[in-house]
N, CA, C and O atoms as a CHARMM CRD file, in Angstrom:
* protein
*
  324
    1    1 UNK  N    -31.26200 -67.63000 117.92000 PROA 1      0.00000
    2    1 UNK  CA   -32.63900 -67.57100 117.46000 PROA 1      0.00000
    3    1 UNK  C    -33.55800 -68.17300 118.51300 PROA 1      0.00000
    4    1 UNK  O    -33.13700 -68.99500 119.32700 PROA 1      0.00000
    5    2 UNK  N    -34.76300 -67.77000 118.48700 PROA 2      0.00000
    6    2 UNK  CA   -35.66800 -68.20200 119.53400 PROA 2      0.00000
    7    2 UNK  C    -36.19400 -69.88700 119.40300 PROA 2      0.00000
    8    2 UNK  O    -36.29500 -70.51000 118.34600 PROA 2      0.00000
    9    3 UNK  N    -36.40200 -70.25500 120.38300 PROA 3      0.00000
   10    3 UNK  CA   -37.18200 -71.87600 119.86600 PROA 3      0.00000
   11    3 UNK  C    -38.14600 -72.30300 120.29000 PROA 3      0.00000
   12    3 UNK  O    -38.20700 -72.45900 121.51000 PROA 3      0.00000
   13    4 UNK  N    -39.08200 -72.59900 119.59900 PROA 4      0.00000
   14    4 UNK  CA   -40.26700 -72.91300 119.95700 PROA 4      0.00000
   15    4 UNK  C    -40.24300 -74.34200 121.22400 PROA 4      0.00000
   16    4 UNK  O    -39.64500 -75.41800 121.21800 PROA 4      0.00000
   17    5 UNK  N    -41.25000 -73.66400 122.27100 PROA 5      0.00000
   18    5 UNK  CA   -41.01500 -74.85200 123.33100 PROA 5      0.00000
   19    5 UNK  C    -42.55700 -74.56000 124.30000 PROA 5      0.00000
   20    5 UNK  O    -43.17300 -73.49500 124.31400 PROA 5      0.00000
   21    6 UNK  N    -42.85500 -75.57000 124.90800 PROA 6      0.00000
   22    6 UNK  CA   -43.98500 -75.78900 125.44600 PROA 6      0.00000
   23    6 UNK  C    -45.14100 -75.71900 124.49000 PROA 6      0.00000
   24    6 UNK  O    -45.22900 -76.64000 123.67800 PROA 6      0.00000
   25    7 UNK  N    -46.12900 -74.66900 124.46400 PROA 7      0.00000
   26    7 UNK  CA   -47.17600 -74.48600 124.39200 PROA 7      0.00000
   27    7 UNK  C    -47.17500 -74.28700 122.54900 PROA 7      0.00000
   28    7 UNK  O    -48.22900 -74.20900 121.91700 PROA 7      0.00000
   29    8 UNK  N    -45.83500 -74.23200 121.91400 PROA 8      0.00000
   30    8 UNK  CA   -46.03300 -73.62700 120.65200 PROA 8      0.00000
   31    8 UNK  C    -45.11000 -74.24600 120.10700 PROA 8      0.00000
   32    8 UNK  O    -44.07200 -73.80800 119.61100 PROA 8      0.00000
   33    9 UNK  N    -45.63600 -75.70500 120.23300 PROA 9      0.00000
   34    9 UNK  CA   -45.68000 -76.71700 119.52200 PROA 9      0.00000
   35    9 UNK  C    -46.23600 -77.09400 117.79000 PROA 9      0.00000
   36    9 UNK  O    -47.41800 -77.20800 117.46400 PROA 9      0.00000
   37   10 UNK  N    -44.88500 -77.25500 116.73700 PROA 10     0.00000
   38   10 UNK  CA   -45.43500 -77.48100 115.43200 PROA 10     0.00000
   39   10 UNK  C    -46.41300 -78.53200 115.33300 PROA 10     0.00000
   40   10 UNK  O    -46.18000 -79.69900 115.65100 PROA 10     0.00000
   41   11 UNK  N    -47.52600 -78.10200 114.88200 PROA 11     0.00000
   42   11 UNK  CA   -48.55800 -79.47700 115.04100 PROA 11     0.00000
   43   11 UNK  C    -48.04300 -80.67400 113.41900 PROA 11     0.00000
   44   11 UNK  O    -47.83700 -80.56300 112.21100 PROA 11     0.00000
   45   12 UNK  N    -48.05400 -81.48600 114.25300 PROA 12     0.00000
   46   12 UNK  CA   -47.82500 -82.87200 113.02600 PROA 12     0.00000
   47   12 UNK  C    -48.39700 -82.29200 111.33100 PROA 12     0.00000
   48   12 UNK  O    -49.23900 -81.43600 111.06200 PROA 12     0.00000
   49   13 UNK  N    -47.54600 -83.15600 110.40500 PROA 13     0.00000
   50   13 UNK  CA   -47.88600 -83.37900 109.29400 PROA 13     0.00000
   51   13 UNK  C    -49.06900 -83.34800 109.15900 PROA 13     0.00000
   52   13 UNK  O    -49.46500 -82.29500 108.66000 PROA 13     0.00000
   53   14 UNK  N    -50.08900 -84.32100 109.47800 PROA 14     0.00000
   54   14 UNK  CA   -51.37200 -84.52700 109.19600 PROA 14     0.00000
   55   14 UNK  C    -52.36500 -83.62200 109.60000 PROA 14     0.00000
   56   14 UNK  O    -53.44900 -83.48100 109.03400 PROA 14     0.00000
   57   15 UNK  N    -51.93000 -82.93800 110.70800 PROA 15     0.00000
   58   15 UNK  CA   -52.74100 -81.81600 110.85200 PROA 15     0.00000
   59   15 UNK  C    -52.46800 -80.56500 110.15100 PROA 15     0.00000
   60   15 UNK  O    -53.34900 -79.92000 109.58200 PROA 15     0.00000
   61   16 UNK  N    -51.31800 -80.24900 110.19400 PROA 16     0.00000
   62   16 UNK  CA   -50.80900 -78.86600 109.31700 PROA 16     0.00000
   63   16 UNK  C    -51.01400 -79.09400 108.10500 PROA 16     0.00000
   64   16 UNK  O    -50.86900 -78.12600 107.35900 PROA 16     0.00000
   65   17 UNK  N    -51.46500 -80.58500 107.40700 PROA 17     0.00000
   66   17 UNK  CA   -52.10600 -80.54000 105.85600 PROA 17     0.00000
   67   17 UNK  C    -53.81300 -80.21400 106.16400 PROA 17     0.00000
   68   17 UNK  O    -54.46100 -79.55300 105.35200 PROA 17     0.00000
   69   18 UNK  N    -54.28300 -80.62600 107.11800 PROA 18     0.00000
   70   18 UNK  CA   -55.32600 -80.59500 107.33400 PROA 18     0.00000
   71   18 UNK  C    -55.83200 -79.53600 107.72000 PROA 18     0.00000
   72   18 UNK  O    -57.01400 -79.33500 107.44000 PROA 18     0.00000
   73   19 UNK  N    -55.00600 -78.44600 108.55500 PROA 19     0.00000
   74   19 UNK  CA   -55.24900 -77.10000 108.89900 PROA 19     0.00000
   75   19 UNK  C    -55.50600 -76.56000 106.96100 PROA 19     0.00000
   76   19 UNK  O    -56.60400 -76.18300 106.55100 PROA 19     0.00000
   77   20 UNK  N    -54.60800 -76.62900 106.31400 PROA 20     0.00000
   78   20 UNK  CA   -54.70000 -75.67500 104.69600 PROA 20     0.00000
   79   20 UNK  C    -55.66000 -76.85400 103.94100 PROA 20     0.00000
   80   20 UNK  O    -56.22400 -76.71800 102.85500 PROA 20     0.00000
   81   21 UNK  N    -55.68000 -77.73700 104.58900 PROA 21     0.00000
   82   21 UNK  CA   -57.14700 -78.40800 103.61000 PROA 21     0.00000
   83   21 UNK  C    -56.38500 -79.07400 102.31400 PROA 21     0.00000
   84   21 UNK  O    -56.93900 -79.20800 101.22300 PROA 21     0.00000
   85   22 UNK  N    -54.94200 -79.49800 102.61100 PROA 22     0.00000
   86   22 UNK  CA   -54.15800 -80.23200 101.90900 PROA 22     0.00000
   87   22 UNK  C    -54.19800 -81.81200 102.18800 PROA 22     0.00000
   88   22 UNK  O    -54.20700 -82.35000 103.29500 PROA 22     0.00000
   89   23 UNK  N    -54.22200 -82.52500 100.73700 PROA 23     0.00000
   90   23 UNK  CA   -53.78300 -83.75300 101.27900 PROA 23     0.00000
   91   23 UNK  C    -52.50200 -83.70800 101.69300 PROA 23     0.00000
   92   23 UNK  O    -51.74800 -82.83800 101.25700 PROA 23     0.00000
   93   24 UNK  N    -52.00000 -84.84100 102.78000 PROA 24     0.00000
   94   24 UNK  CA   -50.53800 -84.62700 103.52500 PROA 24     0.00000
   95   24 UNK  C    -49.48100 -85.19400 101.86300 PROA 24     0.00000
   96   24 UNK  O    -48.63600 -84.35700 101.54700 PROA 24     0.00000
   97   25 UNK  N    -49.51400 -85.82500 101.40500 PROA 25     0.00000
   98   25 UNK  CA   -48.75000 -85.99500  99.80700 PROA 25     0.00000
   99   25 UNK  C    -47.97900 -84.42900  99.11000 PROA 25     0.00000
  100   25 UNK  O    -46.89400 -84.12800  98.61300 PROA 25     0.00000
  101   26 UNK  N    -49.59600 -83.55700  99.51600 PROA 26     0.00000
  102   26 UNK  CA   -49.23200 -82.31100  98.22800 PROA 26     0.00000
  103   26 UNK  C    -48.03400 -81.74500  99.69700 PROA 26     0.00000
  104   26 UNK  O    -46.87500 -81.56400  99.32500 PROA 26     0.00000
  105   27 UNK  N    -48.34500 -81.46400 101.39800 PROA 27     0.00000
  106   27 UNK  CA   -48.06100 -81.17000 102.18800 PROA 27     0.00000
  107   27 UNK  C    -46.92100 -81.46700 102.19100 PROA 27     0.00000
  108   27 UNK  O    -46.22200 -80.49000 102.45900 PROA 27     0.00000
  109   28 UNK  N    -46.22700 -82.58900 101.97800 PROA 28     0.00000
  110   28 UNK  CA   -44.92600 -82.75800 101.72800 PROA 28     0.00000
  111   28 UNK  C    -44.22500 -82.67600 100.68800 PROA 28     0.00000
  112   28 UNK  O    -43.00800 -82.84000 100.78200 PROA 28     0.00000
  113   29 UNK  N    -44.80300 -82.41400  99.50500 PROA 29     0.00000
  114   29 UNK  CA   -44.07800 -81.73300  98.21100 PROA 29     0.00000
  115   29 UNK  C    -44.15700 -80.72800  98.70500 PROA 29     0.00000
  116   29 UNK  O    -43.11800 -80.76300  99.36400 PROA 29     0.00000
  117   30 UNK  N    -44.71200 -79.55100  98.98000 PROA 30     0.00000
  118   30 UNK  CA   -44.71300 -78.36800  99.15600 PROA 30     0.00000
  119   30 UNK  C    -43.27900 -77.75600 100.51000 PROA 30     0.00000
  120   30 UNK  O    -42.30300 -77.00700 100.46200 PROA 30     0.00000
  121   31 UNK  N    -44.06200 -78.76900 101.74600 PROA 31     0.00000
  122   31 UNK  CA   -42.78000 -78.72300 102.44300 PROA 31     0.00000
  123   31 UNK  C    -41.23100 -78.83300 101.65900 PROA 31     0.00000
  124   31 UNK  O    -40.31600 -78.01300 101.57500 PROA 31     0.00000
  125   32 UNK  N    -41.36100 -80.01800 101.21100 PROA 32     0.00000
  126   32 UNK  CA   -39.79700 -80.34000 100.66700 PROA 32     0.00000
  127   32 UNK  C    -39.41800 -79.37400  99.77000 PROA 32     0.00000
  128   32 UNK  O    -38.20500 -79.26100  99.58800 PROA 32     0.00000
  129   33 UNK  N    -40.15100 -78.65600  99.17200 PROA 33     0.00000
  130   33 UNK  CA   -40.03900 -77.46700  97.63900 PROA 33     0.00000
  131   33 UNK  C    -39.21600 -76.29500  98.84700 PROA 33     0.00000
  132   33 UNK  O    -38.05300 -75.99500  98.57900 PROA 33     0.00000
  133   34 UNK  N    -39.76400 -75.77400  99.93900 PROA 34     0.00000
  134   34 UNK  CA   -39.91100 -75.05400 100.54200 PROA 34     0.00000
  135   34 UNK  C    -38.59700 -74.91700 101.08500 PROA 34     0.00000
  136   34 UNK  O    -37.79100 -74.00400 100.90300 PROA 34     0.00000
  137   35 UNK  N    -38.45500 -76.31200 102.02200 PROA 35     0.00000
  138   35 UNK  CA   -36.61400 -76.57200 102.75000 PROA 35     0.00000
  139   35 UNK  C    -35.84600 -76.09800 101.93700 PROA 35     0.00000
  140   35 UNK  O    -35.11800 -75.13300 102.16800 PROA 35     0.00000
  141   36 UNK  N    -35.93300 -76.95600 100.46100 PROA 36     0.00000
  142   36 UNK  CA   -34.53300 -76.50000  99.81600 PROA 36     0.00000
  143   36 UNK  C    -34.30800 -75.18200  99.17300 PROA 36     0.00000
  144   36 UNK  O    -33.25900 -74.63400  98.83400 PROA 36     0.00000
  145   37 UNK  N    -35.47600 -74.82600  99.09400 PROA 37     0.00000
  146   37 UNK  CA   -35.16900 -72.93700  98.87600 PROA 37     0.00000
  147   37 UNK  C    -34.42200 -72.09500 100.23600 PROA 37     0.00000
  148   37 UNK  O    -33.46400 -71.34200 100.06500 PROA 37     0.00000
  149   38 UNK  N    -35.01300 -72.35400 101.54900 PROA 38     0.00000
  150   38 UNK  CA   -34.16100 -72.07100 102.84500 PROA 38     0.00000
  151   38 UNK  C    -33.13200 -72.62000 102.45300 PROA 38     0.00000
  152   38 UNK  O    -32.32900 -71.94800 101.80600 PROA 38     0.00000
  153   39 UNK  N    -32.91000 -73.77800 102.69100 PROA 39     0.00000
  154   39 UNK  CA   -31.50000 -74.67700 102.30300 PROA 39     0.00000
  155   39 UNK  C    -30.22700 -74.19000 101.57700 PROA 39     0.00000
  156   39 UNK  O    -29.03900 -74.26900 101.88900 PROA 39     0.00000
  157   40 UNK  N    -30.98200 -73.55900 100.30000 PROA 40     0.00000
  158   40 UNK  CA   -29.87300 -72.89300  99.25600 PROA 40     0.00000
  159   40 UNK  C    -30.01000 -71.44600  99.84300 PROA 40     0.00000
  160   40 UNK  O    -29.22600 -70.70700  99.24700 PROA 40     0.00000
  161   41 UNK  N    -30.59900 -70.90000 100.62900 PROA 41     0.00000
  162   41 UNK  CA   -29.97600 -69.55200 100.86400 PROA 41     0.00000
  163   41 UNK  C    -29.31000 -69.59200 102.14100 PROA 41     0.00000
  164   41 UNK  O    -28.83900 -68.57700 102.65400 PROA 41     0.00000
  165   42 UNK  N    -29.24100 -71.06900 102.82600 PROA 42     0.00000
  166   42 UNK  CA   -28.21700 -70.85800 103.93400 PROA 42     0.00000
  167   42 UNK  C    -28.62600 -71.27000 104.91900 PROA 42     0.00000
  168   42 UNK  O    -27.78400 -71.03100 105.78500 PROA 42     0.00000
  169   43 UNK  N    -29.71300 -71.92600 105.45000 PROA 43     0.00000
  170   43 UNK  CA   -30.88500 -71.83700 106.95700 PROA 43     0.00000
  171   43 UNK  C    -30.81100 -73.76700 107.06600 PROA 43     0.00000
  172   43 UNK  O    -31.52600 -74.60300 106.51300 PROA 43     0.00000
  173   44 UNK  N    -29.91800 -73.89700 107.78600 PROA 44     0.00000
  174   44 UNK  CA   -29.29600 -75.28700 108.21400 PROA 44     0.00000
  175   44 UNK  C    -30.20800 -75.72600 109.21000 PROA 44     0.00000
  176   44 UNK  O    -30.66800 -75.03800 110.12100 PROA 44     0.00000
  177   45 UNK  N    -30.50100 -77.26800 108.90100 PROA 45     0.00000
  178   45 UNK  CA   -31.07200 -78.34600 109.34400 PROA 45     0.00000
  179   45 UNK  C    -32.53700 -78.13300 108.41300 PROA 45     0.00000
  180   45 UNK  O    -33.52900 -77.82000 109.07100 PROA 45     0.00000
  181   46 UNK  N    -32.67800 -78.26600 107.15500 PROA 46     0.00000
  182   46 UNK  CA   -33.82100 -78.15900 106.64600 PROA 46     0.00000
  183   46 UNK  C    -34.07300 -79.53000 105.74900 PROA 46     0.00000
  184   46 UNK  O    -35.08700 -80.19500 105.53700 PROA 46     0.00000
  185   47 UNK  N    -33.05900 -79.62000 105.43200 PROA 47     0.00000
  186   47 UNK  CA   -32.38600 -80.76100 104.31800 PROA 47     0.00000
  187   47 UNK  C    -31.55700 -82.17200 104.82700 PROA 47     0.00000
  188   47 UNK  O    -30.46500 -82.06900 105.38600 PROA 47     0.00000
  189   48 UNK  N    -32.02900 -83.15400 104.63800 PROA 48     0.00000
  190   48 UNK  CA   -30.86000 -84.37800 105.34800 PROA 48     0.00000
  191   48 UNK  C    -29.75100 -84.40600 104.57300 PROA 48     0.00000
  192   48 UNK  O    -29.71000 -83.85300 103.47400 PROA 48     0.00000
  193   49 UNK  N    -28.56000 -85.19200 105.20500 PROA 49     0.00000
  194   49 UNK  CA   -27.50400 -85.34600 103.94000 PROA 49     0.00000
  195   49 UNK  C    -26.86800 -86.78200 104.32900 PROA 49     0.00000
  196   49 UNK  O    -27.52600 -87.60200 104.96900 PROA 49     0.00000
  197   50 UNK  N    -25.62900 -87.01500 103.92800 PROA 50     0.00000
  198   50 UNK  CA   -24.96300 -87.69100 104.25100 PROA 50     0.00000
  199   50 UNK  C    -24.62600 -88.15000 105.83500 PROA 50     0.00000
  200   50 UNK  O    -24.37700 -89.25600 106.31700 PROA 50     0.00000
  201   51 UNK  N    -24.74600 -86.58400 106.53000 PROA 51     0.00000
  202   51 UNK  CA   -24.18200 -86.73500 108.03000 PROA 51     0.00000
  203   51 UNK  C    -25.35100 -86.76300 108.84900 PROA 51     0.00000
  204   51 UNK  O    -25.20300 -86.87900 110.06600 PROA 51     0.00000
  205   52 UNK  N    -26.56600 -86.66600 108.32300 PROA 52     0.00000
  206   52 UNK  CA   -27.90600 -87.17000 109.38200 PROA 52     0.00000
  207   52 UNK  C    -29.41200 -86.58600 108.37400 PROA 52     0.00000
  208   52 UNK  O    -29.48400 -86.14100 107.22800 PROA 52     0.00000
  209   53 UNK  N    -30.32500 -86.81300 109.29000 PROA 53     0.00000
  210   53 UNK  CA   -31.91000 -86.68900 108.59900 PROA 53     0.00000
  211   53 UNK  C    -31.76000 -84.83200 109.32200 PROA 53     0.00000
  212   53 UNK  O    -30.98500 -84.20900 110.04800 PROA 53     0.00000
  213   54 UNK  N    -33.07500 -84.57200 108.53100 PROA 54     0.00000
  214   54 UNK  CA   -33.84600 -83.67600 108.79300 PROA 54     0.00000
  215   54 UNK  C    -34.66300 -83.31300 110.01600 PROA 54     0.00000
  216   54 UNK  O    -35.30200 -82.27500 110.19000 PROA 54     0.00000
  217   55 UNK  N    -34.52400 -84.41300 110.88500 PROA 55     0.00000
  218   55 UNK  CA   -36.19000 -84.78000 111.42000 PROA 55     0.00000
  219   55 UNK  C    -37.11200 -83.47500 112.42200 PROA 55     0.00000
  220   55 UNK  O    -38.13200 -83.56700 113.10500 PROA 55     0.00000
  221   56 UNK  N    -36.23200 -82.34500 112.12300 PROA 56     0.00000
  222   56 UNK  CA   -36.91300 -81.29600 113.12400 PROA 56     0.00000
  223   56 UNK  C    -36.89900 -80.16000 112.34600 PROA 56     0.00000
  224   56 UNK  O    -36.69300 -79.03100 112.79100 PROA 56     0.00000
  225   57 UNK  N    -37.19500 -80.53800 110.75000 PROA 57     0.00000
  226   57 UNK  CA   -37.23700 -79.42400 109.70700 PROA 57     0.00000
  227   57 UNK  C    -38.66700 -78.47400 109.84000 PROA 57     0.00000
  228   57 UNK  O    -38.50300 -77.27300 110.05400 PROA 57     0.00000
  229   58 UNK  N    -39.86300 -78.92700 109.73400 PROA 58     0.00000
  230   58 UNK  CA   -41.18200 -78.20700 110.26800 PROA 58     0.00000
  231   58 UNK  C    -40.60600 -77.05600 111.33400 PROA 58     0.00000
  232   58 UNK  O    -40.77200 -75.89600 110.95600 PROA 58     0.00000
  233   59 UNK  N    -39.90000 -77.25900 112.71500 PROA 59     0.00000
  234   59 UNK  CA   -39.95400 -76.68500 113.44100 PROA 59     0.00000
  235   59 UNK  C    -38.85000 -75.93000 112.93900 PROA 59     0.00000
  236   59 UNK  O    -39.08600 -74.77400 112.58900 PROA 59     0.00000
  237   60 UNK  N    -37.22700 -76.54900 112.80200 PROA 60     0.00000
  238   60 UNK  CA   -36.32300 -75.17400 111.72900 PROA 60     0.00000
  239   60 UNK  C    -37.04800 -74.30900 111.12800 PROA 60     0.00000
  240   60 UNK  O    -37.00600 -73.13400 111.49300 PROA 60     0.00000
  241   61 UNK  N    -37.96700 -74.76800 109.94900 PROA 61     0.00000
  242   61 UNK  CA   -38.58500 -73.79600 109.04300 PROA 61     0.00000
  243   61 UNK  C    -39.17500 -72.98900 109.85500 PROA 61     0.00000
  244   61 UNK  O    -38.76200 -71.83300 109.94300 PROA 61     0.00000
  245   62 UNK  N    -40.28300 -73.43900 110.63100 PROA 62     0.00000
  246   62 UNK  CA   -41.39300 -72.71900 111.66500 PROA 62     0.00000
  247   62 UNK  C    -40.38900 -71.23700 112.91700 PROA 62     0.00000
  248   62 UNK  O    -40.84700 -70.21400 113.42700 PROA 62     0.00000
  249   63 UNK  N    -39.45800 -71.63400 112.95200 PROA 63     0.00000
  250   63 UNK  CA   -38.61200 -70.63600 113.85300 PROA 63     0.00000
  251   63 UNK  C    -37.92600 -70.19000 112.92200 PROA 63     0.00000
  252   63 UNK  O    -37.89100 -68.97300 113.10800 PROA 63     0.00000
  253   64 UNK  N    -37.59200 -70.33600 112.39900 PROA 64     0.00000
  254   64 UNK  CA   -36.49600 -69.13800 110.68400 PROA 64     0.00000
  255   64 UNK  C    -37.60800 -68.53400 110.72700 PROA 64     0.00000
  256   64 UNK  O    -37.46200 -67.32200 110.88700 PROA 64     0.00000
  257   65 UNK  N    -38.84100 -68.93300 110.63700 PROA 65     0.00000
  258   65 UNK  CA   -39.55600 -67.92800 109.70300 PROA 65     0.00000
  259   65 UNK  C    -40.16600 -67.06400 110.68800 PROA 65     0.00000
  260   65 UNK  O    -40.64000 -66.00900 110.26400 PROA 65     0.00000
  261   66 UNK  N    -40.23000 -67.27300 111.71400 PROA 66     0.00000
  262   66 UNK  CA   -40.86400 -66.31000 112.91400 PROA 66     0.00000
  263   66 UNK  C    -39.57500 -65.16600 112.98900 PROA 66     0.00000
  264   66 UNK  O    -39.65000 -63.96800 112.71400 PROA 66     0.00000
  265   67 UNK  N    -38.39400 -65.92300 113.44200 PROA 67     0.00000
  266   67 UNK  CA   -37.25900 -65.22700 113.71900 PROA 67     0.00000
  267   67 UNK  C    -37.09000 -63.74500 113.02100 PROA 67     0.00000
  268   67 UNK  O    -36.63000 -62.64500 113.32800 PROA 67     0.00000
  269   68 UNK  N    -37.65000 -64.28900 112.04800 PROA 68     0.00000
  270   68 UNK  CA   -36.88900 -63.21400 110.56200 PROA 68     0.00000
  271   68 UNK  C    -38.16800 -62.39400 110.16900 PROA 68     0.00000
  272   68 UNK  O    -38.06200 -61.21300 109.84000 PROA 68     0.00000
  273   69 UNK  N    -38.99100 -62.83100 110.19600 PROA 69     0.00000
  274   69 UNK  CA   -40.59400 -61.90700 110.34100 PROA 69     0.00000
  275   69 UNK  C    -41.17200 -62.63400 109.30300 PROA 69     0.00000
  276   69 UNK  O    -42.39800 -62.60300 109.19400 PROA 69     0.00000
  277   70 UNK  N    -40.54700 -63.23800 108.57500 PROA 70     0.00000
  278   70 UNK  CA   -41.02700 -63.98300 106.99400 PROA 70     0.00000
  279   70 UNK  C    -42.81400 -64.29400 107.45300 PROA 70     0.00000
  280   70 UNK  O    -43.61200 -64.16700 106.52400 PROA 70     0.00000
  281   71 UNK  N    -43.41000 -64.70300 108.90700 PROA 71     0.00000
  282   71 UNK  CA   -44.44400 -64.76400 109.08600 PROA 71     0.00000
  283   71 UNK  C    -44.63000 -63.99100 110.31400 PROA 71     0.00000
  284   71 UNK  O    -43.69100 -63.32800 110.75400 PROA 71     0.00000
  285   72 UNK  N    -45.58200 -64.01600 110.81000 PROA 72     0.00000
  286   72 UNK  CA   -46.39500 -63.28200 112.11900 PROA 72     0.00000
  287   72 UNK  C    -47.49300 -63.90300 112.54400 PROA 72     0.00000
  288   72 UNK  O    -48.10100 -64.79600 111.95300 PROA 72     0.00000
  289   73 UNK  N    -47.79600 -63.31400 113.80700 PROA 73     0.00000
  290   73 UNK  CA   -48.84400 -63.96500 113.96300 PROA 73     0.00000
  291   73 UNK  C    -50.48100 -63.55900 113.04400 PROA 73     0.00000
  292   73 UNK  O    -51.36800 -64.23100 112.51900 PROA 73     0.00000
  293   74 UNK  N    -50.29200 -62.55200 113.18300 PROA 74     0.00000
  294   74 UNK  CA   -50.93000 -61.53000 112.38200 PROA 74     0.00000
  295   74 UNK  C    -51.53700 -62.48100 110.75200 PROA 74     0.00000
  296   74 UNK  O    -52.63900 -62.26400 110.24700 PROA 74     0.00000
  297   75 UNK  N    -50.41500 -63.59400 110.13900 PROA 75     0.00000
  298   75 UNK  CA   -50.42900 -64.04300 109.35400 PROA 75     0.00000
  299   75 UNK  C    -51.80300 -65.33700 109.73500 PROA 75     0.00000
  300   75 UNK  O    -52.48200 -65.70800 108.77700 PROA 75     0.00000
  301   76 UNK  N    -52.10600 -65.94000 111.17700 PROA 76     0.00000
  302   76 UNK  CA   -52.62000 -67.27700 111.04800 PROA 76     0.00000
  303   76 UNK  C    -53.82700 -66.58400 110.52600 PROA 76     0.00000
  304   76 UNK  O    -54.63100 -67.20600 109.83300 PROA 76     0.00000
  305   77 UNK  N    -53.94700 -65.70800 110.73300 PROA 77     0.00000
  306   77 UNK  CA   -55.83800 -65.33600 110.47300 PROA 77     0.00000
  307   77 UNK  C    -55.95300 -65.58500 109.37200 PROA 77     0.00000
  308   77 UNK  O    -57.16300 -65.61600 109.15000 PROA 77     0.00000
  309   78 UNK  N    -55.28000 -65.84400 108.28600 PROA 78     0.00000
  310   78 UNK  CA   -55.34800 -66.03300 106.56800 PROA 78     0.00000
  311   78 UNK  C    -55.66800 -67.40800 106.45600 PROA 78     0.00000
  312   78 UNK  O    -56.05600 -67.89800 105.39500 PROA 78     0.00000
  313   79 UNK  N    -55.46000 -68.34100 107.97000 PROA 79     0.00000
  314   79 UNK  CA   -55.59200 -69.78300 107.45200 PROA 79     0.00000
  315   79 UNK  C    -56.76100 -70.16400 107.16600 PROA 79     0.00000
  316   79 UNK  O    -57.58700 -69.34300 107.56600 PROA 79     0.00000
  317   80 UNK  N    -57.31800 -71.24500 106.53200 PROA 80     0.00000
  318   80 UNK  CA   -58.31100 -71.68600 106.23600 PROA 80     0.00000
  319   80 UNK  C    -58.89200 -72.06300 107.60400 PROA 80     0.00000
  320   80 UNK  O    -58.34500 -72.72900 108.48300 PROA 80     0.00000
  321   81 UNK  N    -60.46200 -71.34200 107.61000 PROA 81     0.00000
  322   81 UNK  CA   -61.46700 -71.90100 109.11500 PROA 81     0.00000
  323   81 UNK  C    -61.89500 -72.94900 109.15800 PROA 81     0.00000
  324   81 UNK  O    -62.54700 -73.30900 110.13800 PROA 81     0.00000
């Protein structure tokens, strides 16, 4: 799968709540709702466990979902201006 590097960089928590005009609280319920649906259909490193953290889940999610078409770019124009 492809990986995001240099220039296309996941921007932080606080901004990616702030890009949808979320407080970062709802931003991470939503995130966490989100992992474990990937999670249970199979899309590893979304979820921590026993054998380590999560800590590069934004960007897992962010490349699954490019990878697979689940988004586009086509999609940012929907974000809030």
């Amino acid at each position: 799968l492809p990986r995001l590097t240099g220039g296309n960089e996941v921007p932080a928590t606080k901004t990616a709540a702030s890009l949808l005009g979320w407080p970062t609280s709802t931003f991470n319920r939503r995130l966490d709702r989100l992992c474990a649906k990937f999670d249970r259909a199979g899309v590893n490193g979304l979820v921590g466990d026993t054998a380590g953290r999560a800590d590069d889940r934004r960007r897992v999610l962010v490349d699954h979902a490019l990878s697979y078409g689940i988004i586009t770019v086509n999609d940012l124009a929907l974000l809030p201006k």
